[in-house]
């Protein structure tokens, strides 16, 4: 099939690449000329496991192309995806300016029937606005071009996006057009062979499904962080509690890991946007308010533990930080807990030696060159000359360190485990003090 995708970020690039890999002819459009030139030269702008090889292979095969020319990209397109960003506006609502700009571009150039697909995460009612924007441009051209607008939200996890695209749990499609549904079924047939994954519904329900899914996952994380904070105060170990409740099939083990808070481009933005949507319709979403409030507070927890251990005397101390990305297997630092921790450490007069397997370049872009931040080449190098270690991202490479060597390297011999990846007894047996999230032992020791 002939597919055009507007946007070459995580969603657009992964979706376009996977569609090309099963034989479709895909053109990805972006207004960033430098990004397009880089992609055509084989430079993939994001880190996502398995993505670079697929991009290069399909580009070489001619199935995946990149351009800034929207008009030519729309020629012959059967399906047009809108996969551009919807960043939070000042009031927390989703900024639809990029989505609607693409819709106007489609209306300005479309000359044949096509299915226009909202792939971006957008508030309920956006399909109506996209349809109106296209119609306005067609009217200005004094032409009538048949088209359908459908909702097909993405459910890609950063770090697993290629796998999620190739083997989706579900394919949610919102449409009342039989013609559009058949075209979308044809497009997704290669991803739907093992069992029926397509879930059909009306457009508005599809739009809300995406927000509801992310809000539910964010709620589970904030709930566990709330329980962790209670566990610290009553002397319980949240990791034991996690196993105890996860064994209940009604709850399960997924997304019940306490830690330093959630980040990234989805959960924070989508919870805020859903909150705003509810308020616009006269409803106060008290649970969503709490989910966001708990998460914002949790991002400060690591600093509270560090400051408490040193009795607030952090001036001139050096803290090693393992992990800058908001989660493993990505270089994305949007809304990352590490950003909150680093700013607090600097405000307290501390220095930072940080290591992340993929996000160092992003950290340089965000923070620039500064004397109180040293981006190191390895986890071991980050420990050199540091007083303490703070683990912020649970990269697999951090899970089994040499604790005796760590004890020798750290001047204050203390570890702050923001993801509970270490066994406290193993750490303490090496002569290190240990602080985790919700592990009552830390409270008992203090």
Coordinates of C-alpha atoms in Angstrom, one line a residue, residues 41-323:
X41 CA 21.9 9.9 4.9
X42 CA 21.4 7.0 7.3
X43 CA 21.4 8.9 10.6
X44 CA 18.6 7.9 12.9
X45 CA 17.9 10.7 15.3
X46 CA 16.6 8.6 18.2
X47 CA 17.8 5.5 20.1
X48 CA 15.3 2.7 20.0
X49 CA 16.5 -1.0 20.1
X50 CA 16.3 -2.5 16.6
X51 CA 15.1 0.6 14.9
X52 CA 18.3 1.8 13.2
X53 CA 18.9 -1.5 11.3
X54 CA 15.3 -1.5 10.1
X55 CA 15.4 2.1 8.9
X56 CA 18.6 1.5 7.0
X57 CA 17.5 -1.7 5.4
X58 CA 14.1 -0.4 4.2
X59 CA 15.6 2.9 3.0
X60 CA 18.1 1.0 1.0
X61 CA 15.3 -1.2 -0.4
X62 CA 13.4 1.9 -1.5
X63 CA 10.4 1.1 0.6
X64 CA 11.1 3.9 3.1
X65 CA 11.7 7.5 2.0
X66 CA 12.0 10.8 3.8
X67 CA 11.0 14.3 2.5
X68 CA 10.0 17.8 3.4
X69 CA 7.7 18.0 0.3
X70 CA 4.2 17.3 1.6
X71 CA 2.5 17.8 -1.8
X72 CA 4.6 15.1 -3.6
X73 CA 4.3 12.8 -0.6
X74 CA 0.5 12.9 -0.8
X75 CA 0.4 11.9 -4.4
X76 CA -1.2 8.5 -4.6
X77 CA -1.3 8.0 -0.8
X78 CA -4.0 5.6 0.2
X79 CA -3.5 6.1 3.9
X80 CA -2.1 9.3 5.5
X81 CA -1.0 9.1 9.2
X82 CA -0.7 12.2 11.4
X83 CA 2.0 11.3 13.9
X84 CA 3.3 14.7 15.1
X85 CA 3.8 15.9 18.6
X86 CA 1.0 17.1 20.9
X87 CA 3.0 18.8 23.7
X88 CA 1.3 20.2 26.8
X89 CA 0.0 23.7 26.5
X90 CA 0.4 26.2 29.3
X91 CA -2.8 25.0 30.9
X92 CA -1.9 21.3 30.6
X93 CA -4.1 20.6 27.7
X94 CA -2.7 19.0 24.5
X95 CA -1.4 21.5 22.0
X96 CA -3.0 20.5 18.7
X97 CA -1.4 23.1 16.5
X98 CA 0.9 20.6 14.8
X99 CA -1.9 18.2 14.2
X100 CA -4.2 20.8 12.7
X101 CA -1.3 22.2 10.6
X102 CA -0.9 18.8 9.0
X103 CA -4.7 18.5 8.5
X104 CA -4.6 21.8 6.6
X105 CA -1.7 20.6 4.6
X106 CA -3.6 17.5 3.6
X107 CA -6.6 19.5 2.6
X108 CA -4.5 21.9 0.5
X109 CA -3.0 19.0 -1.6
X110 CA -5.3 16.0 -1.5
X111 CA -6.8 15.1 -4.9
X112 CA -8.1 11.6 -4.4
X113 CA -9.7 9.4 -1.7
X114 CA -7.6 8.6 1.3
X115 CA -7.9 7.6 4.9
X116 CA -6.5 10.2 7.2
X117 CA -5.4 8.6 10.5
X118 CA -4.9 10.3 13.8
X119 CA -2.0 8.4 15.2
X120 CA -0.9 11.1 17.6
X121 CA -2.3 11.0 21.1
X122 CA -5.1 13.6 21.0
X123 CA -8.1 14.7 23.1
X124 CA -11.6 13.4 22.4
X125 CA -13.1 15.4 19.6
X126 CA -9.8 15.9 17.7
X127 CA -11.0 13.9 14.7
X128 CA -13.9 16.3 14.2
X129 CA -11.4 19.2 14.2
X130 CA -9.1 17.5 11.8
X131 CA -12.1 16.7 9.5
X132 CA -13.2 20.4 9.7
X133 CA -9.6 21.7 8.9
X134 CA -9.4 19.4 5.9
X135 CA -12.9 20.4 4.7
X136 CA -12.0 24.1 5.1
X137 CA -9.0 23.8 2.8
X138 CA -10.9 21.8 0.2
X139 CA -13.6 24.4 0.3
X140 CA -11.0 27.1 -0.3
X141 CA -9.9 25.2 -3.4
X142 CA -13.5 24.8 -4.4
X143 CA -13.1 21.0 -4.8
X144 CA -14.8 18.0 -3.2
X145 CA -12.4 15.2 -2.5
X146 CA -13.8 12.2 -0.6
X147 CA -11.8 11.2 2.5
X148 CA -12.3 9.6 5.9
X149 CA -10.7 10.6 9.2
X150 CA -10.2 7.7 11.7
X151 CA -8.6 7.3 15.1
X152 CA -5.8 4.7 15.4
X153 CA -3.9 5.5 18.6
X154 CA -0.4 4.2 19.2
X155 CA 0.5 2.0 22.1
X156 CA 4.3 1.9 21.7
X157 CA 6.5 1.7 24.7
X158 CA 9.8 3.5 24.4
X159 CA 12.5 0.9 24.5
X160 CA 10.2 -1.7 23.1
X161 CA 8.6 0.3 20.3
X162 CA 9.7 -1.9 17.4
X163 CA 8.5 -5.0 19.1
X164 CA 5.2 -3.4 20.1
X165 CA 4.6 -2.3 16.5
X166 CA 5.4 -5.6 15.0
X167 CA 3.5 -7.7 17.6
X168 CA 0.8 -5.4 19.0
X169 CA -1.3 -6.4 21.9
X170 CA -4.2 -4.7 20.2
X171 CA -4.9 -2.4 17.2
X172 CA -7.6 0.1 18.2
X173 CA -9.5 1.6 15.3
X174 CA -12.2 4.2 15.7
X175 CA -14.3 4.8 12.6
X176 CA -17.9 4.5 11.2
X177 CA -16.7 4.2 7.6
X178 CA -16.8 0.7 6.2
X179 CA -14.5 1.8 3.4
X180 CA -11.9 3.2 5.8
X181 CA -12.1 0.1 8.1
X182 CA -11.4 -2.3 5.2
X183 CA -8.4 -0.3 4.1
X184 CA -7.0 -0.2 7.6
X185 CA -7.6 -4.0 8.0
X186 CA -5.7 -4.5 4.8
X187 CA -2.8 -2.4 6.0
X188 CA -2.6 -4.2 9.4
X189 CA -3.2 -7.7 8.0
X190 CA 0.6 -8.6 8.4
X191 CA 0.4 -7.7 12.1
X192 CA -2.9 -9.5 12.7
X193 CA -2.3 -13.1 11.5
X194 CA -1.8 -14.9 14.8
X195 CA -5.1 -13.9 16.3
X196 CA -7.6 -11.1 15.9
X197 CA -6.0 -8.0 17.4
X198 CA -8.2 -5.3 15.9
X199 CA -10.6 -3.6 18.3
X200 CA -13.3 -1.6 16.4
X201 CA -15.2 1.2 18.0
X202 CA -16.4 4.8 17.4
X203 CA -13.9 7.6 16.9
X204 CA -14.4 9.3 20.3
X205 CA -14.1 6.0 22.2
X206 CA -10.8 5.3 20.4
X207 CA -9.5 8.7 21.3
X208 CA -10.3 8.2 24.9
X209 CA -8.9 4.7 25.0
X210 CA -5.4 5.9 24.6
X211 CA -5.7 8.4 27.4
X212 CA -7.4 5.9 29.6
X213 CA -4.7 3.3 29.1
X214 CA -1.9 5.7 30.0
X215 CA -3.8 7.1 32.9
X216 CA -4.4 3.6 34.3
X217 CA -0.7 2.7 34.0
X218 CA 0.4 6.0 35.6
X219 CA -2.1 5.4 38.4
X220 CA -0.6 2.0 39.2
X221 CA 2.9 3.6 39.4
X222 CA 1.7 6.4 41.7
X223 CA -0.3 4.0 43.8
X224 CA 2.8 1.9 44.4
X225 CA 4.9 5.0 45.2
X226 CA 2.2 6.0 47.7
X227 CA 2.4 2.5 49.3
X228 CA 6.2 2.8 49.3
X229 CA 6.1 6.1 51.3
X230 CA 3.8 4.4 53.8
X231 CA 6.1 1.4 54.0
X232 CA 9.0 3.6 54.9
X233 CA 7.1 5.0 57.8
X234 CA 5.8 1.8 59.2
X235 CA 9.0 -0.2 58.8
X236 CA 7.8 -2.5 55.9
X237 CA 9.6 -3.4 52.7
X238 CA 7.6 -2.4 49.7
X239 CA 9.4 -5.1 47.6
X240 CA 7.8 -7.8 49.8
X241 CA 4.5 -6.0 49.5
X242 CA 4.8 -5.8 45.7
X243 CA 5.3 -9.6 45.4
X244 CA 2.4 -10.1 47.8
X245 CA -0.1 -8.1 45.8
X246 CA 1.3 -8.9 42.4
X247 CA 0.5 -12.6 42.9
X248 CA -3.2 -11.6 42.9
X249 CA -4.3 -12.2 39.3
X250 CA -6.7 -9.2 39.6
X251 CA -3.7 -6.9 40.2
X252 CA -0.7 -8.6 38.4
X253 CA 3.0 -7.6 38.5
X254 CA 3.1 -5.1 35.6
X255 CA 3.6 -1.4 36.5
X256 CA 3.7 -1.9 40.3
X257 CA 7.4 -1.1 40.7
X258 CA 8.0 1.8 43.1
X259 CA 10.7 4.2 42.3
X260 CA 11.7 7.8 41.7
X261 CA 8.6 8.7 39.7
X262 CA 7.5 8.3 36.1
X263 CA 8.6 10.5 33.2
X264 CA 8.8 10.5 29.4
X265 CA 6.8 12.0 26.7
X266 CA 3.5 10.2 27.4
X267 CA 2.4 9.6 31.0
X268 CA 2.9 13.1 32.4
X269 CA 1.5 14.8 29.3
X270 CA -1.4 12.5 28.9
X271 CA -2.5 12.5 32.5
X272 CA -2.5 16.3 32.4
X273 CA -4.3 16.5 29.1
X274 CA -7.0 14.0 30.3
X275 CA -7.4 16.1 33.5
X276 CA -7.9 19.2 31.4
X277 CA -10.4 17.5 29.1
X278 CA -12.4 16.4 32.1
X279 CA -12.5 20.0 33.5
X280 CA -13.5 21.4 30.1
X281 CA -16.6 19.2 30.3
X282 CA -17.5 20.1 33.9
X283 CA -15.9 17.2 35.8
X284 CA -13.2 17.4 38.4
X285 CA -11.0 14.3 38.1
X286 CA -9.8 13.8 41.7
X287 CA -8.0 10.6 41.1
X288 CA -6.0 12.0 38.2
X289 CA -5.1 15.1 40.3
X290 CA -3.7 12.7 42.9
X291 CA -1.8 10.6 40.4
X292 CA 0.0 13.7 39.1
X293 CA 0.6 15.1 42.6
X294 CA 2.1 11.9 43.9
X295 CA 4.4 11.6 40.9
X296 CA 5.6 15.2 41.2
X297 CA 6.4 14.6 44.9
X298 CA 8.1 11.3 44.2
X299 CA 10.6 12.9 41.9
X300 CA 11.9 14.7 45.0
X301 CA 12.3 11.6 47.1
X302 CA 15.8 10.7 46.1
X303 CA 17.1 14.1 47.0
X304 CA 15.3 14.0 50.3
X305 CA 17.1 10.7 51.2
X306 CA 20.4 12.1 50.1
X307 CA 20.0 15.3 52.0
X308 CA 18.7 13.5 55.1
X309 CA 21.7 11.2 55.1
X310 CA 24.2 14.1 54.9
X311 CA 22.1 16.3 57.3
X312 CA 21.6 18.8 54.6
X313 CA 25.3 19.4 54.2
X314 CA 25.8 18.8 50.4
X315 CA 27.9 21.9 49.6
X316 CA 31.0 20.6 47.8
X317 CA 30.0 17.0 47.9
X318 CA 30.0 14.9 44.7
X319 CA 27.2 12.5 43.9
X320 CA 27.5 9.8 41.3
X321 CA 24.3 9.4 39.3
X322 CA 23.6 6.2 37.3
X323 CA 21.0 6.8 34.7

